[in-house]
Tab-separated table of C-alpha atoms in Angstrom:
chain	number	residue	atom	x	y	z
A	1	MET	CA	68.305	196.921	72.436
A	2	GLU	CA	69.714	200.116	74.029
A	3	GLN	CA	68.028	200.988	77.350
A	4	LYS	CA	66.907	204.612	77.861
A	5	PRO	CA	66.734	205.833	81.482
A	6	LEU	CA	63.511	207.400	82.529
A	7	GLU	CA	63.265	211.156	82.410
A	8	LYS	CA	63.612	212.966	85.593
A	9	ARG	CA	60.797	215.361	86.219
A	10	PRO	CA	60.231	217.888	89.134
A	11	LEU	CA	57.029	217.348	91.101
A	12	GLY	CA	55.243	220.714	91.627
A	13	LEU	CA	57.026	223.123	94.166
A	14	VAL	CA	58.850	220.178	95.863
A	15	ASN	CA	61.593	219.629	93.400
A	16	LEU	CA	61.995	215.918	93.689
A	17	GLN	CA	64.696	214.494	91.429
A	18	MET	CA	63.620	210.648	91.763
A	19	GLU	CA	66.774	208.525	90.755
A	20	ASP	CA	64.698	205.693	89.122
A	21	ARG	CA	67.073	203.612	87.113
A	22	ARG	CA	64.488	201.327	85.707
A	23	THR	CA	63.947	201.174	82.041
A	24	GLU	CA	60.641	201.259	80.039
A	25	GLU	CA	60.865	197.587	79.396
A	26	ALA	CA	61.600	196.664	82.971
A	27	CYS	CA	58.026	197.003	84.156
A	28	MET	CA	56.527	193.542	83.168
A	29	SER	CA	53.604	193.803	85.453
A	30	ASP	CA	50.026	195.044	84.750
A	31	ARG	CA	49.976	196.972	87.949
A	32	LEU	CA	51.877	200.278	88.483
A	33	ILE	CA	52.750	201.017	92.054
A	34	PRO	CA	54.228	204.486	92.429
A	35	LEU	CA	57.081	205.215	94.675
A	36	ARG	CA	55.918	207.951	96.943
A	37	GLY	CA	58.161	207.464	100.009
A	38	GLY	CA	60.740	209.952	98.389
A	39	GLU	CA	58.301	212.731	98.550
A	40	LEU	CA	57.222	212.246	102.199
A	41	ALA	CA	60.911	211.857	103.117
A	42	HIS	CA	61.635	215.128	101.370
A	43	LEU	CA	58.873	217.032	103.149
A	44	LYS	CA	60.231	215.750	106.542
A	45	ILE	CA	63.885	216.478	105.730
A	46	GLU	CA	63.399	219.897	104.197
A	47	LYS	CA	60.964	221.123	106.820
A	48	ASP	CA	59.881	223.961	104.562
A	49	GLU	CA	56.951	225.821	106.035
A	50	ASN	CA	56.464	227.744	102.700
A	51	TRP	CA	55.458	224.480	101.107
A	52	ALA	CA	51.738	224.022	100.114
A	53	PRO	CA	49.812	221.387	97.956
A	54	GLN	CA	49.519	222.022	94.187
A	55	ASN	CA	47.481	219.143	92.933
A	56	GLU	CA	44.987	216.515	94.229
A	57	TYR	CA	47.811	214.142	95.118
A	58	HIS	CA	49.609	216.825	97.100
A	59	GLN	CA	46.354	217.668	98.911
A	60	VAL	CA	45.772	214.012	99.912
A	61	LEU	CA	49.345	213.846	101.104
A	62	SER	CA	49.063	216.989	103.203
A	63	GLN	CA	45.968	215.885	104.818
A	64	ASN	CA	47.552	212.627	105.843
A	65	VAL	CA	50.818	214.157	107.002
A	66	LEU	CA	49.488	217.437	108.525
A	67	GLY	CA	45.953	216.586	109.497
A	68	LYS	CA	42.349	216.882	108.384
A	69	GLU	CA	42.334	220.572	107.278
A	70	SER	CA	42.254	221.011	103.460
A	71	LEU	CA	45.093	223.086	102.070
A	72	SER	CA	44.202	223.163	98.512
A	73	ASP	CA	42.548	226.627	98.448
A	74	VAL	CA	45.544	228.609	99.728
A	75	LYS	CA	47.749	231.049	97.759
A	76	VAL	CA	51.356	229.591	97.630
A	77	LEU	CA	54.627	231.527	97.569
A	78	SER	CA	53.721	235.055	96.613
A	79	TYR	CA	56.752	235.296	94.361
A	80	GLN	CA	54.173	234.323	91.762
A	81	HIS	CA	51.974	237.020	93.046
A	82	LYS	CA	53.778	239.970	91.860
A	83	PRO	CA	52.935	243.577	93.099
A	84	LYS	CA	51.338	246.072	90.713
A	85	ARG	CA	53.761	248.455	88.954
A	86	GLN	CA	53.900	251.876	90.536
A	87	ASP	CA	52.749	254.763	88.554
A	88	PRO	CA	56.169	256.799	87.960
A	89	GLU	CA	54.352	260.076	88.651
A	90	VAL	CA	52.985	258.691	92.106
A	91	ASN	CA	55.089	259.397	95.176
A	92	GLN	CA	56.678	256.254	96.149
A	93	LEU	CA	56.090	256.982	99.907
A	94	SER	CA	52.455	256.374	99.407
A	95	VAL	CA	53.034	252.674	98.757
A	96	LEU	CA	51.009	252.021	101.819
A	97	TYR	CA	47.617	253.602	101.879
A	98	SER	CA	44.548	253.222	104.009
A	99	SER	CA	41.487	251.379	102.497
A	100	ASN	CA	39.334	252.092	105.540
A	101	ARG	CA	40.129	255.628	106.706
A	102	GLU	CA	37.016	255.749	109.033
A	103	GLY	CA	38.146	252.582	110.845
A	104	ALA	CA	34.608	251.793	111.956
A	105	ALA	CA	34.904	247.998	112.436
A	106	LYS	CA	31.900	245.914	113.241
A	107	THR	CA	31.896	243.953	116.355
A	108	LYS	CA	30.245	240.751	117.701
A	109	PRO	CA	29.845	239.064	121.120
A	110	ASN	CA	31.865	236.269	122.260
A	111	LYS	CA	32.578	233.781	125.131
A	112	THR	CA	34.157	236.599	127.308
A	113	GLY	CA	31.056	238.849	127.093
A	114	ARG	CA	33.041	241.766	125.433
A	115	ALA	CA	32.677	242.834	121.894
A	116	LEU	CA	35.378	241.601	119.369
A	117	PRO	CA	35.793	243.176	115.860
A	118	GLN	CA	34.365	241.215	112.999
A	119	SER	CA	36.591	243.200	110.645
A	120	ALA	CA	39.786	245.251	110.823
A	121	ALA	CA	39.646	248.856	111.896
A	122	LYS	CA	42.090	249.887	109.123
A	123	VAL	CA	43.506	248.185	106.222
A	124	LEU	CA	46.804	249.190	104.588
A	125	ASP	CA	48.091	248.116	101.138
A	126	ALA	CA	51.612	246.541	101.329
A	127	PRO	CA	52.558	245.572	97.726
A	128	GLY	CA	55.644	243.266	97.418
A	129	ILE	CA	55.651	241.776	101.042
A	130	LEU	CA	57.240	238.447	100.680
A	131	ASP	CA	55.240	235.264	101.389
A	132	ASP	CA	57.871	233.784	103.619
A	133	PHE	CA	56.908	231.884	106.810
A	134	TYR	CA	60.366	232.442	108.320
A	135	SER	CA	60.339	236.339	107.978
A	136	HIS	CA	59.387	239.045	110.498
A	137	PRO	CA	58.235	241.820	108.160
A	138	VAL	CA	56.507	244.174	110.694
A	139	ASP	CA	57.172	245.671	114.098
A	140	TRP	CA	55.608	248.533	116.087
A	141	SER	CA	57.737	251.004	118.024
A	142	SER	CA	57.133	252.463	121.487
A	143	GLN	CA	57.096	255.885	119.635
A	144	ASN	CA	54.007	254.625	117.593
A	145	SER	CA	55.767	253.868	114.373
A	146	VAL	CA	55.075	250.773	112.329
A	147	ALA	CA	57.969	249.388	110.318
A	148	VAL	CA	57.100	247.383	107.363
A	149	ALA	CA	59.444	245.289	105.101
A	150	LEU	CA	58.388	245.140	101.490
A	151	SER	CA	60.818	242.960	99.630
A	152	ASP	CA	64.104	245.129	99.623
A	153	GLN	CA	62.487	248.293	101.207
A	154	VAL	CA	61.442	249.393	104.547
A	155	PHE	CA	58.628	251.829	105.048
A	156	LEU	CA	57.549	253.683	108.293
A	157	PHE	CA	53.924	254.344	109.031
A	158	ASP	CA	53.238	256.828	111.768
A	159	ALA	CA	50.089	255.556	113.447
A	160	THR	CA	49.452	258.792	115.079
A	161	SER	CA	49.467	261.083	111.984
A	162	GLY	CA	48.934	258.449	109.217
A	163	ARG	CA	52.058	259.616	107.391
A	164	THR	CA	54.235	257.007	105.511
A	165	GLU	CA	57.820	257.556	104.426
A	166	LYS	CA	60.473	255.214	102.954
A	167	LEU	CA	63.351	254.545	105.248
A	168	LEU	CA	65.577	252.465	103.164
A	169	GLN	CA	66.210	250.242	100.150
A	170	LEU	CA	68.834	247.499	99.904
A	171	ALA	CA	71.267	247.426	97.146
A	172	ALA	CA	70.929	243.666	96.905
A	173	GLY	CA	68.869	240.800	98.640
A	174	SER	CA	65.658	241.255	100.561
A	175	ILE	CA	64.738	242.090	104.221
A	176	THR	CA	63.953	239.183	106.405
A	177	SER	CA	63.622	240.555	109.866
A	178	LEU	CA	62.755	243.926	111.609
A	179	ARG	CA	63.002	244.865	115.328
A	180	TRP	CA	62.777	248.208	117.100
A	181	THR	CA	64.747	249.074	120.228
A	182	VAL	CA	62.748	249.466	123.460
A	183	GLU	CA	63.143	253.211	123.198
A	184	GLY	CA	61.740	253.104	119.755
A	185	GLY	CA	64.196	255.424	117.988
A	186	HIS	CA	66.363	252.798	116.199
A	187	LEU	CA	65.436	249.874	113.930
A	188	SER	CA	67.434	246.746	113.423
A	189	VAL	CA	67.143	245.294	109.902
A	190	GLY	CA	68.176	241.710	109.091
A	191	THR	CA	68.834	240.736	105.463
A	192	SER	CA	68.859	237.747	103.267
A	193	ASP	CA	72.651	238.167	102.853
A	194	GLY	CA	73.269	237.747	106.698
A	195	GLU	CA	73.770	241.432	107.444
A	196	VAL	CA	72.198	243.326	110.323
A	197	GLN	CA	71.709	246.994	109.904
A	198	ILE	CA	70.826	249.646	112.575
A	199	TRP	CA	69.032	252.708	111.446
A	200	ASP	CA	68.158	256.016	113.089
A	201	ALA	CA	64.517	256.354	112.260
A	202	ALA	CA	64.179	260.137	112.951
A	203	ALA	CA	67.446	261.127	111.029
A	204	GLN	CA	66.877	258.434	108.331
A	205	ARG	CA	70.342	257.315	108.335
A	206	GLN	CA	72.230	254.011	108.789
A	207	LEU	CA	74.398	253.872	111.925
A	208	ARG	CA	75.978	250.463	111.685
A	209	ASN	CA	76.334	247.329	109.497
A	210	LEU	CA	76.925	244.178	111.726
A	211	ARG	CA	78.436	241.187	109.980
A	212	GLY	CA	79.200	237.784	111.091
A	213	HIS	CA	76.499	235.449	109.965
A	214	ALA	CA	76.998	233.084	107.033
A	215	SER	CA	73.367	232.846	106.001
A	216	ARG	CA	70.073	234.845	106.050
A	217	ILE	CA	68.936	236.549	109.258
A	218	GLY	CA	65.916	234.631	110.766
A	219	ALA	CA	65.178	236.695	113.858
A	220	LEU	CA	66.226	239.661	115.943
A	221	ALA	CA	65.809	240.772	119.611
A	222	TRP	CA	67.046	243.591	121.746
A	223	HIS	CA	68.086	243.669	125.474
A	224	GLN	CA	69.133	247.100	126.497
A	225	HIS	CA	72.347	247.859	124.275
A	226	ASN	CA	72.572	244.248	123.242
A	227	LEU	CA	71.159	243.004	119.899
A	228	SER	CA	70.868	239.307	119.322
A	229	SER	CA	70.480	237.786	115.810
A	230	GLY	CA	69.537	234.215	114.666
A	231	SER	CA	70.527	233.046	111.216
A	232	GLY	CA	70.254	230.094	108.745
A	233	ASP	CA	73.782	229.143	109.939
A	234	ALA	CA	72.024	227.771	113.046
A	235	GLU	CA	73.780	230.260	115.190
A	236	VAL	CA	72.745	233.031	117.533
A	237	HIS	CA	75.006	236.106	117.739
A	238	HIS	CA	75.172	238.711	120.639
A	239	HIS	CA	76.123	242.195	119.435
A	240	ASP	CA	77.096	245.072	121.837
A	241	VAL	CA	76.252	248.016	119.618
A	242	ARG	CA	78.304	250.514	121.903
A	243	ILE	CA	81.694	249.208	120.817
A	244	LYS	CA	83.521	248.785	117.498
A	245	ASP	CA	84.157	244.988	117.969
A	246	HIS	CA	80.418	244.304	118.365
A	247	LEU	CA	80.390	240.471	118.286
A	248	ARG	CA	80.236	239.665	122.119
A	249	ALA	CA	79.316	235.897	121.707
A	250	ARG	CA	78.441	233.231	119.392
A	251	LEU	CA	75.967	230.506	120.467
A	252	VAL	CA	76.774	227.332	118.425
A	253	GLY	CA	75.488	223.837	118.605
A	254	ALA	CA	72.131	224.410	120.385
A	255	HIS	CA	70.299	224.588	117.051
A	256	SER	CA	70.912	222.569	113.979
A	257	SER	CA	68.817	224.822	111.492
A	258	LEU	CA	67.672	228.256	110.905
A	259	VAL	CA	67.038	230.157	113.997
A	260	CYS	CA	63.569	231.862	113.204
A	261	GLY	CA	62.371	233.132	116.581
A	262	LEU	CA	63.946	235.327	119.261
A	263	ASP	CA	62.656	237.032	122.368
A	264	TYR	CA	63.770	238.515	125.707
A	265	ASN	CA	61.950	238.821	128.830
A	266	THR	CA	62.371	241.684	131.162
A	267	ASP	CA	65.231	239.737	133.243
A	268	GLY	CA	67.365	239.284	130.000
A	269	VAL	CA	66.434	235.546	129.615
A	270	LEU	CA	66.542	234.832	125.984
A	271	ALA	CA	64.133	232.283	124.179
A	272	SER	CA	65.256	231.046	120.753
A	273	GLY	CA	63.104	228.918	118.265
A	274	GLY	CA	64.397	227.165	115.243
A	275	ASN	CA	63.521	225.249	112.210
A	276	ASP	CA	64.850	222.185	113.916
A	277	ASN	CA	61.657	222.112	115.886
A	278	THR	CA	63.383	223.027	119.202
A	279	VAL	CA	63.036	225.814	121.752
A	280	CYS	CA	66.131	226.873	123.865
A	281	ILE	CA	66.144	229.007	126.874
A	282	TRP	CA	69.363	231.079	127.736
A	283	GLU	CA	69.671	232.379	131.296
A	284	SER	CA	71.690	235.379	130.461
A	285	LEU	CA	73.919	236.977	127.732
A	286	THR	CA	76.869	235.267	129.223
A	287	ALA	CA	75.359	231.740	128.919
A	288	ARG	CA	77.069	229.489	126.434
A	289	SER	CA	74.561	226.666	126.753
A	290	PRO	CA	70.757	226.773	127.268
A	291	ILE	CA	69.315	225.891	130.629
A	292	HIS	CA	66.377	224.125	128.901
A	293	VAL	CA	65.773	222.710	125.570
A	294	PHE	CA	62.204	221.990	124.675
A	295	THR	CA	61.640	219.416	121.959
A	296	GLU	CA	57.865	218.810	122.078
A	297	HIS	CA	57.068	220.662	118.851
A	298	GLN	CA	57.079	218.688	115.676
A	299	ALA	CA	57.714	221.609	113.286
A	300	ALA	CA	59.532	224.906	113.117
A	301	VAL	CA	58.907	227.331	116.011
A	302	LYS	CA	58.991	230.851	114.674
A	303	ALA	CA	56.225	232.230	116.994
A	304	LEU	CA	57.300	232.724	120.700
A	305	LYS	CA	56.599	235.413	123.240
A	306	TRP	CA	57.196	235.923	126.914
A	307	CYS	CA	54.173	236.632	129.071
A	308	PRO	CA	54.380	240.171	130.391
A	309	TRP	CA	52.770	239.589	133.836
A	310	GLN	CA	54.409	236.209	134.421
A	311	ARG	CA	58.088	236.688	133.423
A	312	HIS	CA	58.964	232.931	133.636
A	313	VAL	CA	56.061	231.975	131.255
A	314	LEU	CA	56.803	231.501	127.559
A	315	ALA	CA	54.252	230.825	124.844
A	316	THR	CA	55.462	229.090	121.676
A	317	GLY	CA	53.752	227.902	118.475
A	318	GLY	CA	54.674	225.280	115.959
A	319	GLY	CA	54.535	225.075	112.022
A	320	SER	CA	52.244	223.095	109.709
A	321	ALA	CA	53.269	219.621	110.880
A	322	ASP	CA	52.743	220.620	114.588
A	323	ARG	CA	50.093	223.375	114.935
A	324	GLN	CA	50.490	223.266	118.706
A	325	ILE	CA	50.453	226.279	121.021
A	326	CYS	CA	52.428	225.707	124.193
A	327	LEU	CA	52.760	227.417	127.569
A	328	TRP	CA	56.067	226.754	129.434
A	329	ASN	CA	57.218	227.404	132.882
A	330	THR	CA	60.860	228.236	132.178
A	331	SER	CA	61.879	228.081	135.798
A	332	SER	CA	61.086	224.453	136.150
A	333	GLY	CA	61.260	223.458	132.396
A	334	ARG	CA	57.648	222.184	132.697
A	335	LEU	CA	55.070	222.348	129.866
A	336	MET	CA	52.048	224.003	131.549
A	337	MET	CA	49.515	223.623	128.792
A	338	SER	CA	49.118	223.054	125.114
A	339	THR	CA	46.323	222.999	122.461
A	340	ASP	CA	45.931	222.182	118.833
A	341	ALA	CA	45.660	225.344	116.900
A	342	GLU	CA	44.627	223.386	113.706
A	343	SER	CA	46.825	225.432	111.484
A	344	GLN	CA	50.314	226.797	111.255
A	345	VAL	CA	51.417	229.395	113.842
A	346	THR	CA	53.229	232.387	112.573
A	347	GLY	CA	53.138	234.971	115.297
A	348	MET	CA	51.662	235.786	118.891
A	349	VAL	CA	51.184	238.754	121.132
A	350	TRP	CA	49.643	239.019	124.731
A	351	GLY	CA	46.732	241.081	125.994
A	352	THR	CA	47.819	242.268	129.370
A	353	GLN	CA	44.437	243.773	130.657
A	354	GLU	CA	42.321	240.665	129.464
A	355	ARG	CA	44.986	238.177	130.279
A	356	GLU	CA	44.742	236.658	126.826
A	357	LEU	CA	46.963	235.378	124.050
A	358	LEU	CA	46.330	236.232	120.307
A	359	THR	CA	47.961	234.058	117.668
A	360	ALA	CA	48.385	234.472	113.901
A	361	HIS	CA	48.057	231.541	111.524
A	362	GLY	CA	48.885	230.414	107.984
A	363	TYR	CA	47.802	227.344	106.044
A	364	SER	CA	44.965	226.625	105.869
A	365	ARG	CA	42.631	229.195	107.459
A	366	ASN	CA	44.834	232.324	107.531
A	367	GLN	CA	43.078	233.643	110.710
A	368	LEU	CA	43.858	235.212	114.099
A	369	SER	CA	42.817	233.215	117.133
A	370	LEU	CA	42.184	234.559	120.701
A	371	TRP	CA	42.864	232.201	123.600
A	372	LYS	CA	42.220	232.372	127.364
A	373	TYR	CA	45.168	232.190	129.711
A	374	PRO	CA	46.186	229.913	131.170
A	375	SER	CA	43.656	227.316	129.911
A	376	LEU	CA	44.190	227.956	126.278
A	377	VAL	CA	40.377	227.677	125.611
A	378	LYS	CA	39.556	229.441	122.371
A	379	VAL	CA	37.660	232.714	122.741
A	380	ALA	CA	37.156	233.624	119.013
A	381	ASP	CA	38.583	233.484	115.490
A	382	LEU	CA	39.054	236.667	113.537
A	383	GLU	CA	39.071	236.401	109.779
A	384	GLY	CA	39.743	238.761	106.906
A	385	HIS	CA	43.002	237.881	105.312
A	386	ASP	CA	43.127	236.012	102.123
A	387	GLY	CA	46.666	234.721	102.513
A	388	ARG	CA	48.946	233.331	105.026
A	389	LEU	CA	49.558	235.656	108.145
A	390	LEU	CA	53.194	236.443	108.442
A	391	GLY	CA	53.464	238.041	111.743
A	392	LEU	CA	51.859	240.428	114.496
A	393	ALA	CA	52.966	243.797	115.984
A	394	GLN	CA	51.225	245.531	118.964
A	395	SER	CA	50.698	249.206	119.599
A	396	PRO	CA	52.515	250.874	122.577
A	397	ASP	CA	49.339	250.822	124.629
A	398	GLY	CA	48.483	247.243	123.722
A	399	SER	CA	44.996	247.916	122.300
A	400	LEU	CA	45.801	247.633	118.588
A	401	VAL	CA	47.260	244.715	116.764
A	402	CYS	CA	48.695	244.883	113.321
A	403	SER	CA	48.658	241.684	111.290
A	404	SER	CA	50.842	241.260	108.200
A	405	SER	CA	49.869	238.925	105.366
A	406	ALA	CA	50.794	237.363	102.139
A	407	ASP	CA	47.761	238.922	100.658
A	408	GLU	CA	49.757	242.076	100.626
A	409	THR	CA	47.821	244.004	103.207
A	410	LEU	CA	48.269	245.056	106.834
A	411	ARG	CA	45.212	245.012	108.973
A	412	PHE	CA	44.792	246.793	112.274
A	413	TRP	CA	42.531	245.083	114.842
A	414	ARG	CA	41.228	246.736	117.957
A	415	ILE	CA	41.177	243.718	120.288
A	416	PHE	CA	42.458	244.489	123.803
A	417	SER	CA	41.985	247.264	126.355
A	418	ALA	CA	44.540	250.041	126.404
A	419	ALA	CA	47.256	249.622	129.109
A	420	GLY	CA	46.832	253.229	130.268
A	421	SER	CA	49.916	255.120	131.288
A	422	GLU	CA	52.098	252.055	131.732
A	423	LYS	CA	53.303	252.007	128.160
A	424	ARG	CA	53.567	255.659	127.189
A	425	PRO	CA	56.094	256.383	124.404
A	426	PRO	CA	59.413	257.458	125.841
A	427	THR	CA	60.459	261.095	125.794
A	428	VAL	CA	62.684	262.344	123.069
A	429	GLU	CA	65.532	262.852	125.507
A	430	ARG	CA	65.396	259.183	126.462
A	431	SER	CA	65.257	257.837	122.798
A	432	ASN	CA	68.243	259.963	121.992
A	433	SER	CA	70.379	258.363	124.700
A	434	MET	CA	70.569	255.232	122.497
A	435	LEU	CA	71.997	257.255	119.660
A	436	LYS	CA	74.848	258.311	121.895
A	437	THR	CA	75.936	254.845	122.521
A	438	ILE	CA	75.696	253.229	119.005
A	439	ARG	CA	79.100	253.313	117.321
């Protein structure tokens, strides 16, 4: 009798092609023992932070692999959650709108004794924002402008006037990362095609297109006139935007997968996080190998942020299989403190006045968490989003935090005290100085 091979079937979002060569007549036992090792191995190999359970078996698997938290009630991959069609008669620049113009958020007491908001002060609609753990879709400039990536478009929201305008739309691909210069007049834009664009926000024109990466841009960071970019090709590139031949250096070999987190401290020390679960510390722009490599995390490290009052202290957060928040002394290479955040860490910012750390989370609770420094004792959780948080951005005075989410909203939370005159927006003359140096 001719033997027919078993039909291969994809399993949920994890497209497992199980090479089972057994025939229908080969199973002579009255017990069926499914082979599940391939699925677990796939999850470990792929390291896909955008994965979530799709059925009862996936839920049990995720609880055993990732912990006790249930992941079954989350929205998965917003590519299935398509934005509503725009009315052609409506101005496309009003794509972001306020659903709480009064901004009167309720507050509640907490362990610190001060009042924390129970709800966001303002909510903006962000249709089309991609549910991608590895993206950085929002950033807040020192000139009080919030840049938001909505698929292939970037919109600017003026937090002072409330005015919204469209800055750009890509001809192809999607936007994966945004980062303002320190002066706040120019925006770097990373794309899924591996390009880095630099835009003058005031003039609304593109100044440069930096090429060199072979895969999507995972993260961007500025230090003076140097722009660093991390990519899916596992490389970090340093670009000097003042000169025609912009590629100053390629950092190769430190990471083995997508570089999805980058941040500079005030001394020009660079921290890079990757989908290979590692964090690298680079002493300067001229360094060709990291001075420290931290391997304690067990999942992708996208969220990382230097402490503003302790320049050698770095905070990092891990993905779904790790869920740890760590504080590092980068001078000694020592782990100072760590805690279990109980969910995927997607972003973080510091509160300078209160000496606290605010973190954003994905599966399974989609909350913001506030932690004391340096003990990492939790102060409170702030909830309101219905989907995974994708990242955080902080106002120039440090008091407001903008959270972007896969539920297609931006929420503005008044959490910290204003930093006063320390972080005033720069003058027009200072911001224009950057324009003269970009070629």
